[in-house]
Short mmCIF file of C-alpha atoms and ligand atoms in Angstrom, two decimals:
data_model
loop_
_atom_site.label_atom_id
_atom_site.label_comp_id
_atom_site.label_asym_id
_atom_site.label_seq_id
_atom_site.Cartn_x
_atom_site.Cartn_y
_atom_site.Cartn_z
CA CYS H 1 18.83 2.86 3.46
CA PRO H 2 20.46 5.07 6.11
CA ARG H 3 18.61 4.89 9.40
CA ASN H 4 18.70 6.78 12.67
CA ARG H 5 18.71 5.27 16.17
CA THR H 6 14.97 4.54 16.14
CA ASN H 7 15.48 2.47 12.97
CA ARG H 8 13.44 4.96 10.93
CA PRO H 9 14.80 6.06 7.55
CA LYS H 10 16.68 9.38 7.82
CA THR H 11 15.06 10.92 4.79
CA THR H 12 11.36 11.70 4.53
CA VAL H 13 11.16 11.12 0.78
CA ARG H 14 12.60 7.98 -0.77
CA VAL H 15 12.67 7.36 -4.51
CA VAL H 16 12.50 3.73 -5.57
CA VAL H 17 12.56 2.54 -9.18
CA ARG H 18 10.94 -0.63 -10.44
CA CYS H 19 11.54 -2.07 -13.88
CA ARG H 20 8.92 -4.26 -15.48
CA PRO H 21 9.69 -7.03 -18.00
CA SER H 22 8.76 -6.56 -21.69
CA ASN H 23 5.09 -7.13 -22.38
CA SER H 24 3.70 -9.14 -25.32
CA ARG H 25 3.30 -6.04 -27.50
CA GLU H 26 6.91 -5.03 -27.00
CA LYS H 27 8.06 -8.60 -27.69
CA GLU H 28 6.02 -8.67 -30.92
CA LEU H 29 7.74 -5.45 -31.97
CA SER H 30 11.12 -7.10 -31.21
CA CYS H 31 11.95 -4.33 -28.71
CA ARG H 32 15.24 -4.80 -26.90
CA GLU H 33 15.56 -4.38 -23.15
CA VAL H 34 17.91 -1.46 -22.51
CA VAL H 35 17.58 -1.13 -18.74
CA THR H 36 19.49 -3.27 -16.24
CA MET H 37 19.28 -2.99 -12.48
CA ASP H 38 21.70 -3.47 -9.59
CA PRO H 39 19.38 -3.71 -6.54
CA GLY H 40 22.36 -4.09 -4.16
CA ARG H 41 23.73 -0.66 -5.10
CA GLY H 42 20.37 0.90 -5.92
CA GLN H 43 21.53 1.59 -9.45
CA CYS H 44 19.82 1.50 -12.79
CA PHE H 45 21.76 1.38 -16.11
CA ILE H 46 20.51 2.49 -19.50
CA HIS H 47 22.32 0.97 -22.47
CA LYS H 48 22.33 2.57 -25.91
CA PRO H 49 21.34 -0.25 -28.29
CA THR H 50 23.00 1.39 -31.31
CA ALA H 51 26.32 1.79 -29.48
CA PRO H 52 26.86 -1.31 -27.30
CA GLU H 53 30.57 -0.45 -26.90
CA GLN H 54 29.67 2.75 -25.00
CA PRO H 55 29.41 2.52 -21.20
CA PRO H 56 25.78 2.66 -20.05
CA LYS H 57 24.40 5.74 -18.33
CA HIS H 58 23.81 4.99 -14.69
CA PHE H 59 21.47 6.52 -12.11
CA THR H 60 21.37 5.92 -8.35
CA PHE H 61 18.16 5.83 -6.28
CA ASP H 62 17.17 5.00 -2.70
CA GLY H 63 16.14 1.60 -3.99
CA VAL H 64 15.89 -0.30 -7.25
CA PHE H 65 13.59 -3.28 -7.67
CA SER H 66 12.86 -5.62 -10.48
CA VAL H 67 10.29 -7.36 -8.28
CA ILE H 68 7.69 -5.95 -5.92
CA THR H 69 8.87 -4.69 -2.60
CA ASP H 70 6.50 -4.16 0.28
CA GLY H 71 5.36 -0.95 1.91
CA CYS H 72 6.41 -1.92 5.41
CA VAL H 73 8.85 0.94 6.00
CA LEU H 74 6.09 3.41 5.14
CA LEU H 75 3.48 1.51 7.16
CA GLN H 76 5.75 1.36 10.19
CA GLY H 77 5.64 5.17 10.27
CA VAL H 78 1.89 5.30 9.69
CA THR H 79 1.16 2.93 12.56
CA GLU H 80 3.33 5.20 14.76
CA GLY H 81 1.12 8.17 13.92
CA TYR H 82 2.96 9.74 10.98
CA ASN H 83 1.37 10.48 7.63
CA GLY H 84 2.73 8.48 4.72
CA THR H 85 2.17 8.49 0.97
CA ILE H 86 3.26 6.23 -1.85
CA PHE H 87 3.34 8.24 -5.06
CA ALA H 88 3.61 6.01 -8.15
CA TYR H 89 4.99 7.98 -11.06
CA GLY H 90 5.75 6.86 -14.59
CA GLN H 91 4.57 7.00 -18.17
CA THR H 92 1.45 5.13 -19.20
CA GLY H 93 1.99 1.37 -19.25
CA SER H 94 5.13 1.54 -17.11
CA GLY H 95 3.58 -0.54 -14.33
CA LYS H 96 2.24 1.86 -11.67
CA SER H 97 -1.09 0.08 -11.17
CA PHE H 98 0.59 -3.33 -11.30
CA THR H 99 3.10 -2.29 -8.66
CA MET H 100 0.36 -0.93 -6.39
CA GLN H 101 -2.25 -3.68 -6.96
CA GLY H 102 -0.28 -6.64 -8.33
CA VAL H 103 -1.72 -10.12 -8.78
CA SER H 104 -2.50 -12.61 -6.03
CA TYR H 105 -0.58 -15.41 -7.73
CA PRO H 106 2.37 -15.90 -7.66
CA PRO H 107 2.62 -14.36 -4.17
CA SER H 108 5.89 -12.61 -5.12
CA GLN H 109 3.83 -10.46 -7.53
CA ARG H 110 1.36 -9.19 -4.94
CA GLY H 111 1.17 -5.41 -4.94
CA VAL H 112 2.14 -2.80 -2.40
CA ILE H 113 -1.51 -2.13 -1.40
CA PRO H 114 -2.50 -5.70 -0.37
CA ARG H 115 0.84 -6.07 1.42
CA ALA H 116 0.26 -2.81 3.24
CA PHE H 117 -3.27 -3.92 4.25
CA GLU H 118 -1.82 -7.11 5.71
CA HIS H 119 0.72 -5.10 7.64
CA ILE H 120 -2.00 -2.86 9.13
CA PHE H 121 -4.15 -5.82 10.19
CA GLU H 122 -1.35 -8.13 11.23
CA LYS H 123 -1.63 -9.97 14.55
CA ASN H 124 -1.87 -7.77 17.66
CA ALA H 125 -2.30 -4.56 15.67
CA LYS H 126 -5.44 -2.74 16.84
CA PHE H 127 -6.46 0.16 14.67
CA LEU H 128 -9.65 1.68 13.42
CA VAL H 129 -9.09 1.79 9.67
CA ARG H 130 -11.15 3.85 7.25
CA ALA H 131 -10.43 3.96 3.55
CA SER H 132 -11.26 6.37 0.75
CA PHE H 133 -10.50 5.94 -2.95
CA LEU H 134 -10.55 8.87 -5.35
CA GLU H 135 -9.53 9.66 -8.88
CA ILE H 136 -8.32 12.96 -10.33
CA TYR H 137 -9.13 13.11 -14.02
CA ASN H 138 -9.17 16.22 -16.23
CA GLU H 139 -8.66 18.22 -13.03
CA GLU H 140 -11.91 16.82 -11.61
CA ILE H 141 -12.07 14.77 -8.42
CA HIS H 142 -14.34 11.72 -8.34
CA ASP H 143 -15.09 9.41 -5.42
CA LEU H 144 -14.50 5.87 -6.67
CA LEU H 145 -16.42 4.46 -3.68
CA GLY H 146 -19.19 7.06 -3.61
CA GLN H 147 -22.88 6.67 -4.43
CA ASP H 148 -22.38 8.65 -7.63
CA THR H 149 -18.88 8.17 -9.03
CA LYS H 150 -19.55 10.81 -11.72
CA GLN H 151 -20.18 13.60 -9.21
CA LYS H 152 -17.41 16.21 -9.09
CA LEU H 153 -15.99 16.78 -5.61
CA GLU H 154 -14.33 19.93 -4.30
CA LEU H 155 -10.89 20.34 -2.76
CA LYS H 156 -11.08 22.39 0.48
CA GLU H 157 -8.72 23.57 3.17
CA HIS H 158 -9.43 23.48 6.88
CA PRO H 159 -7.25 25.33 9.45
CA GLU H 160 -6.77 22.15 11.50
CA ARG H 161 -7.41 19.27 9.10
CA GLY H 162 -5.43 20.82 6.26
CA VAL H 163 -6.36 20.03 2.66
CA TYR H 164 -9.27 17.63 2.25
CA VAL H 165 -11.86 16.55 -0.31
CA LYS H 166 -15.37 17.65 0.65
CA ASP H 167 -17.96 14.82 0.76
CA LEU H 168 -15.38 12.10 0.01
CA SER H 169 -16.83 8.87 1.40
CA MET H 170 -14.89 6.99 4.10
CA HIS H 171 -15.41 3.28 4.63
CA THR H 172 -14.57 1.45 7.83
CA VAL H 173 -12.71 -1.75 7.10
CA HIS H 174 -12.04 -4.58 9.54
CA SER H 175 -9.95 -7.05 7.58
CA VAL H 176 -7.66 -7.54 4.61
CA ALA H 177 -10.57 -9.14 2.72
CA GLU H 178 -12.76 -6.05 3.23
CA CYS H 179 -9.91 -3.80 2.07
CA GLU H 180 -9.48 -5.90 -1.05
CA ARG H 181 -13.22 -5.82 -1.73
CA ILE H 182 -13.41 -2.02 -1.68
CA MET H 183 -10.15 -1.73 -3.62
CA ASN H 184 -11.65 -3.89 -6.38
CA ILE H 185 -14.83 -1.77 -6.40
CA GLY H 186 -12.67 1.35 -6.71
CA TRP H 187 -10.55 -0.04 -9.56
CA SER H 188 -13.68 -1.06 -11.47
CA ASN H 189 -15.10 2.48 -11.12
CA ARG H 190 -12.08 4.19 -12.67
CA ALA H 191 -12.94 6.55 -15.54
CA VAL H 192 -10.89 4.86 -18.28
CA GLU H 193 -8.43 2.10 -18.88
CA THR H 194 -5.43 4.23 -19.77
CA THR H 195 -2.60 1.90 -20.70
CA TYR H 196 -1.52 2.53 -24.28
CA ASN H 197 -4.11 5.21 -24.89
CA PRO H 198 -1.98 7.91 -26.55
CA HIS H 199 -5.01 10.15 -27.09
CA LEU H 200 -5.41 11.03 -23.44
CA SER H 201 -4.17 14.54 -22.80
CA SER H 202 -4.60 14.24 -19.06
CA PRO H 203 -4.20 10.79 -17.53
CA PRO H 204 -6.19 10.01 -14.39
CA TYR H 205 -4.54 9.82 -10.98
CA THR H 206 -5.89 7.38 -8.44
CA LEU H 207 -5.45 7.74 -4.69
CA LEU H 208 -6.27 5.08 -2.11
CA ILE H 209 -6.25 6.59 1.37
CA PRO H 210 -6.30 4.12 4.28
CA THR H 211 -6.56 6.08 7.54
CA PRO H 212 -5.58 4.08 10.62
CA SER H 213 -6.33 5.70 13.98
CA SER H 214 -5.56 4.29 17.41
CA GLY H 215 -8.22 2.34 19.28
CA GLU H 216 -9.98 -0.96 18.87
CA ASN H 217 -11.08 -1.96 15.41
CA PRO H 218 -14.83 -2.39 16.16
N1 LIG D 301 6.41 -6.08 -12.91
C1 LIG D 301 5.55 -6.51 -13.85
N2 LIG D 301 5.55 -7.80 -14.22
C2 LIG D 301 4.70 -8.24 -15.17
N3 LIG D 301 3.81 -7.47 -15.84
C3 LIG D 301 3.78 -6.17 -15.51
C4 LIG D 301 4.64 -5.61 -14.50
N4 LIG D 301 4.38 -4.29 -14.41
C5 LIG D 301 3.41 -4.04 -15.30
N5 LIG D 301 3.04 -5.16 -15.96
C6 LIG D 301 2.01 -5.25 -17.00
O1 LIG D 301 2.22 -4.15 -17.88
C7 LIG D 301 0.97 -3.58 -18.25
C8 LIG D 301 0.94 -2.09 -17.89
O2 LIG D 301 1.01 -1.97 -16.46
P1 LIG D 301 0.09 -0.95 -15.65
O3 LIG D 301 -1.33 -0.99 -16.12
O4 LIG D 301 0.34 -1.21 -14.20
O5 LIG D 301 0.73 0.44 -16.08
P2 LIG D 301 0.35 1.91 -15.56
O6 LIG D 301 1.66 2.60 -15.38
O7 LIG D 301 -0.54 1.84 -14.37
O8 LIG D 301 -0.43 2.47 -16.81
P3 LIG D 301 -1.51 3.67 -16.90
O9 LIG D 301 -0.80 4.94 -16.50
O10 LIG D 301 -1.85 3.68 -18.36
O11 LIG D 301 -2.68 3.32 -16.02
C9 LIG D 301 -0.13 -4.37 -17.56
O12 LIG D 301 -0.62 -5.33 -18.48
C10 LIG D 301 0.61 -5.06 -16.43
O13 LIG D 301 0.01 -6.30 -16.10
#
C-alpha cells in the first residue's frame, strides 16, 4: 500500500477482503465458486455462473487475501501510541470469526488476534497490556470477561477519555498464552453461535480491546 516517509500507510482506513473456500454445506449443495482473487493487484472478480462468456465484475481494495494476513501494520501504529481498530464485516458465515481467531494448526491459518498478540509481546517490546472483551447484541452491551456476562453495561462519554463502556472489566495480560486464555473464555461466553442462523434479526458484534501502554509489563 502507499506509504509515507515514516513507512506508515498514507490512509487511516484500509479495506481488505478475504475470501474463504466453500464449506461442506455449500459443497453438498453443489454450489459453484464465483469469486476469484488477484492479491497482487488487490482485485476481486465476481463471475456470473449463468453467463460465463460475460467478463466478470471486478472490484479493487487496499488488499485482497485468500489466506490470513497478519495485523502487523495496525499493531505497528498501536505500539507507537496510535489507536487502531480491526473491523470485521460480512454476512453471517462469511468468515469474520475465523479470520480474527483462526486455528492454531496449520500455522498459516492462525488468526489476526493471536498474530497481533505475538507482535505486542515480541522480544524487546515492553508494554503494559490490558484486555477487555465485549459483545453488542440486540443493542445491549455485555462483558464477555465479567463476573456476570448477562449484565447490561452502559455506553458513556467522558470529556477526556471519549466514549467508553462503564464497568467493563480490564484484565492485565503478560504473555501470548494469557491473551489466548482470556480470548477463549470470551469466545465461550458469547450469547449465541450465529453462523447459519437466519432467524437472528440482530447479529451480535464482538470486540476484543487490547490496550498497550508504555512501561514495563509487570
Ligand atoms: N478461510 C477459511 N478457511 C477455512 N474455513 C473457513 C475460513 N473462513 C471461515 N471458515 C469456516 O466457515 C465457517 C463460518 O466462519 P465464521 O464462523 O468465521 O463466520 P462469521 O462471519 O464469523 O459468522 P457469524 O457472523 O455467523 O458469527 C466456520 O466453520 C469456519 O471454520
